[in-house]
């Protein structure tokens, strides 16, 4: 039996009628844009994040961009980002005409290494993007301790971290602003593209509203105070997300159960993911590291196990980043090693114990066959 990398059809099956009902309601009300489901989801998602307000947007990349815009990031500014993340953490920095400055990650927890912030910062540093990679909270206390006294803003890229927390504080509530993605495969996923910006500072978050709605402030349709964008969240996506949201904490618990099982079966055989101290890791991705990764990946695929790499290229190694006028200066050895060695195992909340067992058996077999340490 094959084990897929993810199984969204199986996840949605028990919610089928409820989701169809929510979508039908949107169809019948015709409130396709800015409908009540968007407002309801924003309210409930804010509660999850422990913040006063959330704002639905078109996708997670836009969420990062709008957070940076609301904080005033623009040409001439520098923004510090980790060297290992999805490109969308860094892309908006470049889109805004600012310059991405990279720091390496920590081995094990794989998040931005706060001890490297001092060397990476300058009087042009406007913001730091703290990515909760794979759902593991970034070391926010150290990052904020560096940023706050220097007036540097902190944006949490929580696109992989719905429901994660650090010392009891939900991700999204710690930085100046935070960005979430509801890309279908994320821990909380829509039926298409969607995202959210959240902030503990409700007034700052309100600066995003006109940006995503043609520069119009709420209740001021036809009056455009600034040049904005059309980057709202669709009502249909909000309706789907509203049905799924109440299940997120159970889904995250199950992901952690599978991760604990993987840890126990694979200890001593591969490099395991390490949880940030005090962190509640939500395992959007469960990634191990091992030499001869490519060989093991191929054996796993041949055994019918869905595997992935998050990510096989460090940020400074992408052509798009290396060809910038001021490309970030490496080396970033921890991120580079991770790119070569990382292997993501199947991870989804509806995975059975038998499937998890099968994944481990296949991995141990692939390593025995010559892909091990
Ligand atoms: C998915 C993701 C994004 C972008 O989200 P989209 O909704 O796909 O635009 C940004 N950052 C990280 C770390 C992501 O994983």
Short mmCIF file of C-alpha atoms and ligand atoms in Angstrom, two decimals:
data_model
loop_
_atom_site.label_atom_id
_atom_site.label_comp_id
_atom_site.label_asym_id
_atom_site.label_seq_id
_atom_site.Cartn_x
_atom_site.Cartn_y
_atom_site.Cartn_z
CA UNK A 1 0.00 0.00 0.00
CA UNK A 2 1.24 3.44 -0.92
CA UNK A 3 1.41 6.21 1.66
CA UNK A 4 0.77 9.66 0.17
CA UNK A 5 2.69 12.75 1.30
CA UNK A 6 -0.63 14.36 2.24
CA UNK A 7 -4.27 13.26 1.97
CA UNK A 8 -6.57 16.26 1.73
CA UNK A 9 -9.44 14.24 0.24
CA UNK A 10 -9.44 12.00 3.32
CA UNK A 11 -9.22 15.02 5.63
CA UNK A 12 -12.22 16.70 4.02
CA UNK A 13 -14.41 13.60 3.69
CA UNK A 14 -15.99 13.77 7.19
CA UNK A 15 -16.63 17.52 6.72
CA UNK A 16 -18.04 17.20 3.21
CA UNK A 17 -21.65 18.12 4.01
CA UNK A 18 -20.74 20.94 6.32
CA UNK A 19 -18.32 22.48 3.81
CA UNK A 20 -20.82 22.08 0.96
CA UNK A 21 -23.45 23.79 3.13
CA UNK A 22 -21.15 26.72 3.89
CA UNK A 23 -20.30 27.11 0.19
CA UNK A 24 -23.98 26.91 -0.77
CA UNK A 25 -24.75 29.68 1.69
CA UNK A 26 -22.25 31.93 -0.06
CA UNK A 27 -23.72 31.02 -3.43
CA UNK A 28 -27.24 31.81 -2.28
CA UNK A 29 -26.34 35.05 -0.51
CA UNK A 30 -24.14 36.19 -3.44
CA UNK A 31 -21.91 37.94 -0.88
CA UNK A 32 -18.86 36.79 -2.80
CA UNK A 33 -16.65 39.70 -1.78
CA UNK A 34 -16.22 40.79 1.85
CA UNK A 35 -19.17 38.63 2.92
CA UNK A 36 -20.06 37.79 6.52
CA UNK A 37 -18.00 34.57 6.40
CA UNK A 38 -14.83 36.66 5.98
CA UNK A 39 -15.62 38.75 9.06
CA UNK A 40 -16.55 35.63 11.07
CA UNK A 41 -13.36 33.85 10.09
CA UNK A 42 -11.22 36.89 10.88
CA UNK A 43 -12.75 37.02 14.35
CA UNK A 44 -12.24 33.31 15.05
CA UNK A 45 -8.74 33.24 13.62
CA UNK A 46 -7.77 36.25 15.76
CA UNK A 47 -8.93 34.31 18.81
CA UNK A 48 -6.73 31.37 17.83
CA UNK A 49 -3.76 33.72 17.52
CA UNK A 50 -4.49 35.50 20.81
CA UNK A 51 -4.73 38.91 19.10
CA UNK A 52 -7.57 41.46 18.91
CA UNK A 53 -7.96 41.28 15.14
CA UNK A 54 -7.01 39.42 11.98
CA UNK A 55 -7.40 40.43 8.36
CA UNK A 56 -8.12 38.02 5.55
CA UNK A 57 -6.05 38.55 2.41
CA UNK A 58 -5.62 36.84 -0.95
CA UNK A 59 -2.66 34.59 -0.03
CA UNK A 60 0.27 34.20 2.33
CA UNK A 61 2.79 35.98 0.12
CA UNK A 62 0.57 39.05 0.04
CA UNK A 63 0.20 38.74 3.82
CA UNK A 64 3.98 39.04 4.22
CA UNK A 65 4.09 41.95 1.76
CA UNK A 66 1.22 43.86 3.39
CA UNK A 67 2.76 43.39 6.85
CA UNK A 68 6.04 44.85 5.56
CA UNK A 69 4.19 47.71 3.81
CA UNK A 70 2.20 48.58 6.93
CA UNK A 71 5.51 48.78 8.81
CA UNK A 72 6.86 51.15 6.16
CA UNK A 73 9.45 48.88 4.54
CA UNK A 74 10.56 50.27 1.19
CA UNK A 75 13.54 51.14 -1.03
CA UNK A 76 16.81 51.57 0.82
CA UNK A 77 15.73 49.44 3.77
CA UNK A 78 17.32 46.18 4.78
CA UNK A 79 15.28 43.25 6.04
CA UNK A 80 16.91 40.31 7.81
CA UNK A 81 15.60 36.87 6.80
CA UNK A 82 16.71 33.30 7.48
CA UNK A 83 18.75 31.60 4.74
CA UNK A 84 16.46 28.55 4.84
CA UNK A 85 12.78 29.16 4.21
CA UNK A 86 10.25 29.15 1.39
CA UNK A 87 11.08 31.85 -1.17
CA UNK A 88 7.83 33.70 -0.29
CA UNK A 89 9.37 34.83 3.02
CA UNK A 90 11.92 36.85 1.03
CA UNK A 91 10.20 37.65 -2.27
CA UNK A 92 8.09 40.51 -0.85
CA UNK A 93 11.22 42.19 0.55
CA UNK A 94 12.58 42.36 -2.99
CA UNK A 95 9.21 43.35 -4.48
CA UNK A 96 9.14 46.34 -2.12
CA UNK A 97 12.58 47.46 -3.29
CA UNK A 98 14.22 46.63 0.02
CA UNK A 99 17.29 44.47 0.38
CA UNK A 100 17.16 41.02 1.95
CA UNK A 101 20.05 40.35 4.33
CA UNK A 102 20.35 36.70 5.32
CA UNK A 103 21.44 34.98 8.49
CA UNK A 104 22.09 31.28 8.90
CA UNK A 105 19.78 28.95 10.77
CA UNK A 106 20.42 26.92 13.92
CA UNK A 107 21.08 23.22 13.41
CA UNK A 108 18.30 21.04 14.83
CA UNK A 109 15.56 23.64 15.30
CA UNK A 110 16.37 25.05 11.83
CA UNK A 111 15.16 28.55 12.62
CA UNK A 112 17.00 31.84 12.31
CA UNK A 113 20.07 31.96 14.60
CA UNK A 114 19.58 35.05 16.80
CA UNK A 115 23.27 35.23 17.69
CA UNK A 116 23.96 36.28 14.09
CA UNK A 117 21.59 39.26 14.11
CA UNK A 118 24.17 41.74 15.38
CA UNK A 119 26.60 41.07 12.53
CA UNK A 120 23.81 41.17 9.94
CA UNK A 121 22.25 44.44 11.06
CA UNK A 122 23.10 48.00 10.06
CA UNK A 123 21.53 51.42 10.48
CA UNK A 124 19.35 50.53 7.49
CA UNK A 125 17.84 47.44 9.10
CA UNK A 126 14.12 48.08 9.18
CA UNK A 127 12.72 44.64 9.98
CA UNK A 128 13.43 41.01 10.73
CA UNK A 129 11.33 38.21 9.26
CA UNK A 130 11.05 35.46 11.84
CA UNK A 131 9.89 32.29 10.08
CA UNK A 132 8.36 29.48 12.15
CA UNK A 133 9.84 26.90 9.81
CA UNK A 134 7.89 23.63 9.53
CA UNK A 135 5.64 24.81 12.38
CA UNK A 136 8.49 25.06 14.91
CA UNK A 137 8.35 28.44 16.68
CA UNK A 138 11.33 30.72 15.94
CA UNK A 139 13.28 31.89 19.03
CA UNK A 140 11.10 34.99 19.38
CA UNK A 141 12.35 36.06 22.80
CA UNK A 142 15.93 36.40 21.58
CA UNK A 143 14.84 37.99 18.30
CA UNK A 144 12.64 40.55 20.06
CA UNK A 145 15.32 41.26 22.67
CA UNK A 146 17.62 42.22 19.81
CA UNK A 147 15.05 44.11 17.74
CA UNK A 148 13.08 46.12 20.30
CA UNK A 149 15.83 48.36 21.73
CA UNK A 150 17.03 49.13 18.20
CA UNK A 151 13.59 50.06 16.85
CA UNK A 152 13.70 47.17 14.37
CA UNK A 153 10.28 45.72 13.49
CA UNK A 154 9.61 41.99 13.62
CA UNK A 155 7.30 40.24 11.16
CA UNK A 156 6.42 36.65 11.97
CA UNK A 157 6.09 34.48 8.87
CA UNK A 158 3.65 32.02 10.43
CA UNK A 159 2.57 30.50 7.10
CA UNK A 160 3.59 27.07 8.44
CA UNK A 161 2.68 27.68 12.07
CA UNK A 162 -1.12 27.83 12.58
CA UNK A 163 -1.76 26.89 16.19
CA UNK A 164 1.90 26.71 17.22
CA UNK A 165 3.02 28.56 20.34
CA UNK A 166 6.06 29.51 22.36
CA UNK A 167 5.91 29.45 26.17
CA UNK A 168 2.13 29.52 25.85
CA UNK A 169 2.06 32.51 23.47
CA UNK A 170 0.48 31.73 20.08
CA UNK A 171 2.62 32.41 17.04
CA UNK A 172 1.34 35.54 15.38
CA UNK A 173 0.92 37.39 18.69
CA UNK A 174 4.58 38.07 19.44
CA UNK A 175 5.99 40.20 16.62
CA UNK A 176 4.76 43.56 15.33
CA UNK A 177 2.79 41.80 12.62
CA UNK A 178 2.39 38.25 11.39
CA UNK A 179 1.52 36.58 8.10
CA UNK A 180 -0.38 33.33 7.64
CA UNK A 181 -1.04 31.30 4.49
CA UNK A 182 -4.06 29.07 3.92
CA UNK A 183 -2.58 27.43 0.84
CA UNK A 184 -4.48 24.10 0.62
CA UNK A 185 -1.64 21.95 1.99
CA UNK A 186 -0.93 24.11 5.06
CA UNK A 187 -2.11 22.92 8.51
CA UNK A 188 -5.20 25.06 7.93
CA UNK A 189 -5.86 25.16 4.19
CA UNK A 190 -8.50 26.71 1.95
CA UNK A 191 -9.81 25.38 -1.38
CA UNK A 192 -7.50 27.74 -3.22
CA UNK A 193 -5.33 30.68 -2.24
CA UNK A 194 -5.95 32.64 0.94
CA UNK A 195 -3.96 34.26 3.74
CA UNK A 196 -4.22 36.49 6.78
CA UNK A 197 -2.32 39.29 8.45
CA UNK A 198 -2.63 39.49 12.22
CA UNK A 199 -1.22 41.83 14.82
CA UNK A 200 -1.51 42.47 18.53
CA UNK A 201 -1.72 46.14 17.48
CA UNK A 202 -5.25 46.53 16.05
CA UNK A 203 -4.61 50.10 14.86
CA UNK A 204 -1.53 49.00 12.91
CA UNK A 205 -3.53 46.15 11.38
CA UNK A 206 -6.17 48.65 10.21
CA UNK A 207 -3.44 50.17 8.01
CA UNK A 208 -3.60 46.98 5.96
CA UNK A 209 -7.35 47.23 5.22
CA UNK A 210 -7.11 50.05 2.64
CA UNK A 211 -4.00 48.47 1.14
CA UNK A 212 -5.89 45.30 0.17
CA UNK A 213 -9.03 47.16 -0.96
CA UNK A 214 -7.99 49.79 -3.53
CA UNK A 215 -6.99 52.31 -0.89
CA UNK A 216 -10.55 52.53 0.48
CA UNK A 217 -11.15 52.68 4.20
CA UNK A 218 -14.06 50.69 5.68
CA UNK A 219 -17.40 52.40 5.01
CA UNK A 220 -15.79 54.72 2.44
CA UNK A 221 -16.55 52.91 -0.81
CA UNK A 222 -15.75 55.06 -3.88
CA UNK A 223 -13.23 57.16 -1.87
CA UNK A 224 -9.62 56.17 -2.39
CA UNK A 225 -7.15 57.69 0.05
CA UNK A 226 -4.13 55.90 -1.29
CA UNK A 227 -3.06 53.65 -4.15
CA UNK A 228 -3.65 50.12 -2.96
CA UNK A 229 -4.31 46.70 -4.40
CA UNK A 230 -7.12 44.21 -4.79
CA UNK A 231 -5.88 41.54 -2.39
CA UNK A 232 -8.95 40.58 -0.35
CA UNK A 233 -9.79 37.08 0.84
CA UNK A 234 -12.67 35.47 -1.11
CA UNK A 235 -15.84 34.82 0.89
CA UNK A 236 -15.92 31.25 -0.43
CA UNK A 237 -12.45 30.58 0.98
CA UNK A 238 -13.44 32.09 4.32
CA UNK A 239 -16.53 29.84 4.41
CA UNK A 240 -14.39 26.73 3.88
CA UNK A 241 -11.82 27.88 6.43
CA UNK A 242 -14.58 28.59 8.96
CA UNK A 243 -15.66 24.94 8.85
CA UNK A 244 -12.10 23.64 9.15
CA UNK A 245 -10.79 25.98 11.86
CA UNK A 246 -12.52 24.28 14.85
CA UNK A 247 -10.67 21.05 13.96
CA UNK A 248 -7.19 22.60 13.77
CA UNK A 249 -6.13 21.91 17.35
CA UNK A 250 -7.10 18.20 17.09
CA UNK A 251 -5.30 17.97 13.76
CA UNK A 252 -2.17 19.56 15.23
CA UNK A 253 -2.29 17.16 18.19
CA UNK A 254 -2.41 14.21 15.81
CA UNK A 255 0.52 15.63 13.81
CA UNK A 256 2.51 15.78 17.06
CA UNK A 257 1.59 12.18 17.84
CA UNK A 258 2.89 11.05 14.48
CA UNK A 259 6.05 13.12 14.97
CA UNK A 260 6.62 11.49 18.38
CA UNK A 261 6.26 8.07 16.79
CA UNK A 262 8.68 8.98 13.98
CA UNK A 263 11.17 10.33 16.55
CA UNK A 264 11.06 7.12 18.52
CA UNK A 265 11.45 4.83 15.49
CA UNK A 266 14.14 6.89 13.75
CA UNK A 267 16.30 8.02 16.70
CA UNK A 268 19.98 7.37 16.11
CA UNK A 269 19.42 6.62 12.43
CA UNK A 270 18.84 10.07 10.97
CA UNK A 271 19.04 13.65 12.29
CA UNK A 272 15.65 14.32 13.85
CA UNK A 273 13.84 17.67 14.03
CA UNK A 274 14.50 19.45 17.34
CA UNK A 275 11.71 21.45 18.97
CA UNK A 276 12.46 25.00 20.09
CA UNK A 277 12.63 24.99 23.93
CA UNK A 278 9.23 26.04 25.26
CA UNK A 279 7.74 25.63 21.81
CA UNK A 280 4.61 23.79 20.67
CA UNK A 281 5.70 22.58 17.22
CA UNK A 282 2.78 21.85 14.89
CA UNK A 283 4.71 19.80 12.28
CA UNK A 284 3.48 21.31 9.07
CA UNK A 285 6.52 19.43 7.82
CA UNK A 286 8.36 16.57 9.54
CA UNK A 287 11.87 16.65 8.09
CA UNK A 288 14.86 14.47 8.88
CA UNK A 289 18.38 15.05 7.64
CA UNK A 290 20.67 12.41 6.28
CA UNK A 291 23.59 12.07 3.91
CA UNK A 292 22.86 10.44 0.56
CA UNK A 293 19.43 12.02 0.76
CA UNK A 294 18.82 11.80 -2.98
CA UNK A 295 19.37 8.06 -2.99
CA UNK A 296 17.05 7.51 -0.01
CA UNK A 297 14.43 9.79 -1.52
CA UNK A 298 14.44 7.72 -4.67
CA UNK A 299 14.12 4.43 -2.75
CA UNK A 300 11.23 5.85 -0.75
CA UNK A 301 9.45 6.90 -3.94
CA UNK A 302 10.01 3.45 -5.39
CA UNK A 303 8.49 1.97 -2.22
CA UNK A 304 5.38 4.09 -2.81
CA UNK A 305 6.00 6.56 0.01
CA UNK A 306 5.28 10.23 -0.71
CA UNK A 307 8.31 12.29 0.32
CA UNK A 308 9.44 15.86 -0.25
CA UNK A 309 12.23 18.36 0.41
CA UNK A 310 11.63 21.60 2.32
CA UNK A 311 13.79 23.01 0.86
CA UNK A 312 16.47 21.61 -1.48
CA UNK A 313 17.84 25.12 -2.24
CA UNK A 314 18.89 27.71 0.37
CA UNK A 315 17.62 31.24 -0.25
CA UNK A 316 20.96 32.70 -1.45
CA UNK A 317 21.37 29.79 -3.87
CA UNK A 318 18.25 30.65 -5.89
CA UNK A 319 19.01 32.29 -9.20
CA UNK A 320 16.48 35.03 -8.44
CA UNK A 321 18.31 35.97 -5.24
CA UNK A 322 21.88 35.42 -6.46
CA UNK A 323 21.23 37.76 -9.39
CA UNK A 324 20.05 40.69 -7.24
CA UNK A 325 22.17 43.86 -7.49
CA UNK A 326 23.34 43.27 -3.91
CA UNK A 327 23.04 39.52 -3.43
CA UNK A 328 23.28 38.25 0.16
CA UNK A 329 26.81 37.16 0.98
CA UNK A 330 27.18 33.58 2.15
CA UNK A 331 28.31 31.14 3.17
CA UNK A 332 25.44 29.91 5.32
CA UNK A 333 26.77 26.44 6.08
CA UNK A 334 23.88 25.17 8.22
CA UNK A 335 21.26 26.16 5.65
CA UNK A 336 23.39 24.79 2.82
CA UNK A 337 23.85 21.44 4.59
CA UNK A 338 20.13 21.26 5.27
CA UNK A 339 19.33 21.88 1.60
CA UNK A 340 21.46 18.86 0.67
CA UNK A 341 20.26 16.55 3.43
CA UNK A 342 16.65 17.35 4.16
CA UNK A 343 13.92 14.79 3.54
CA UNK A 344 10.27 15.40 4.48
CA UNK A 345 8.21 12.36 5.47
CA UNK A 346 4.44 12.00 4.99
CA UNK A 347 2.67 14.09 7.63
CA UNK A 348 -1.07 14.65 7.76
CA UNK A 349 -3.52 14.46 10.64
CA UNK A 350 -5.64 11.72 9.07
CA UNK A 351 -2.61 9.40 8.77
CA UNK A 352 -3.18 6.00 10.38
CA UNK A 353 -0.75 4.35 12.80
CA UNK A 354 -0.23 1.64 10.18
CA UNK A 355 0.76 4.23 7.57
CA UNK A 356 3.23 5.86 9.97
CA UNK A 357 4.71 2.45 10.68
CA UNK A 358 5.02 1.75 6.98
CA UNK A 359 6.87 5.05 6.43
CA UNK A 360 9.44 4.19 9.12
CA UNK A 361 9.92 0.64 7.87
CA UNK A 362 10.50 1.91 4.34
CA UNK A 363 12.95 4.58 5.53
CA UNK A 364 14.94 2.15 7.68
CA UNK A 365 15.07 -0.27 4.77
CA UNK A 366 16.21 2.43 2.33
CA UNK A 367 18.98 3.44 4.74
CA UNK A 368 20.09 -0.17 5.28
CA UNK A 369 20.31 -0.48 1.52
CA UNK A 370 23.09 2.09 1.55
CA UNK A 371 21.75 5.55 2.27
CA UNK A 372 22.63 5.79 5.97
CA UNK A 373 24.96 7.83 8.13
C1 LIG B 1 3.35 28.94 2.06
C2 LIG B 1 4.31 29.93 2.57
C3 LIG B 1 4.23 31.30 2.23
C4 LIG B 1 3.34 31.84 1.16
O1 LIG B 1 2.04 31.50 1.20
P1 LIG B 1 1.13 31.46 -0.12
O2 LIG B 1 -0.25 31.41 0.45
O3 LIG B 1 1.50 30.24 -0.87
O4 LIG B 1 1.38 32.70 -0.88
C5 LIG B 1 5.10 32.18 2.85
N1 LIG B 1 6.02 31.74 3.72
C6 LIG B 1 6.15 30.46 4.04
C7 LIG B 1 7.20 30.06 5.03
C8 LIG B 1 5.32 29.50 3.46
O5 LIG B 1 5.47 28.21 3.79
#
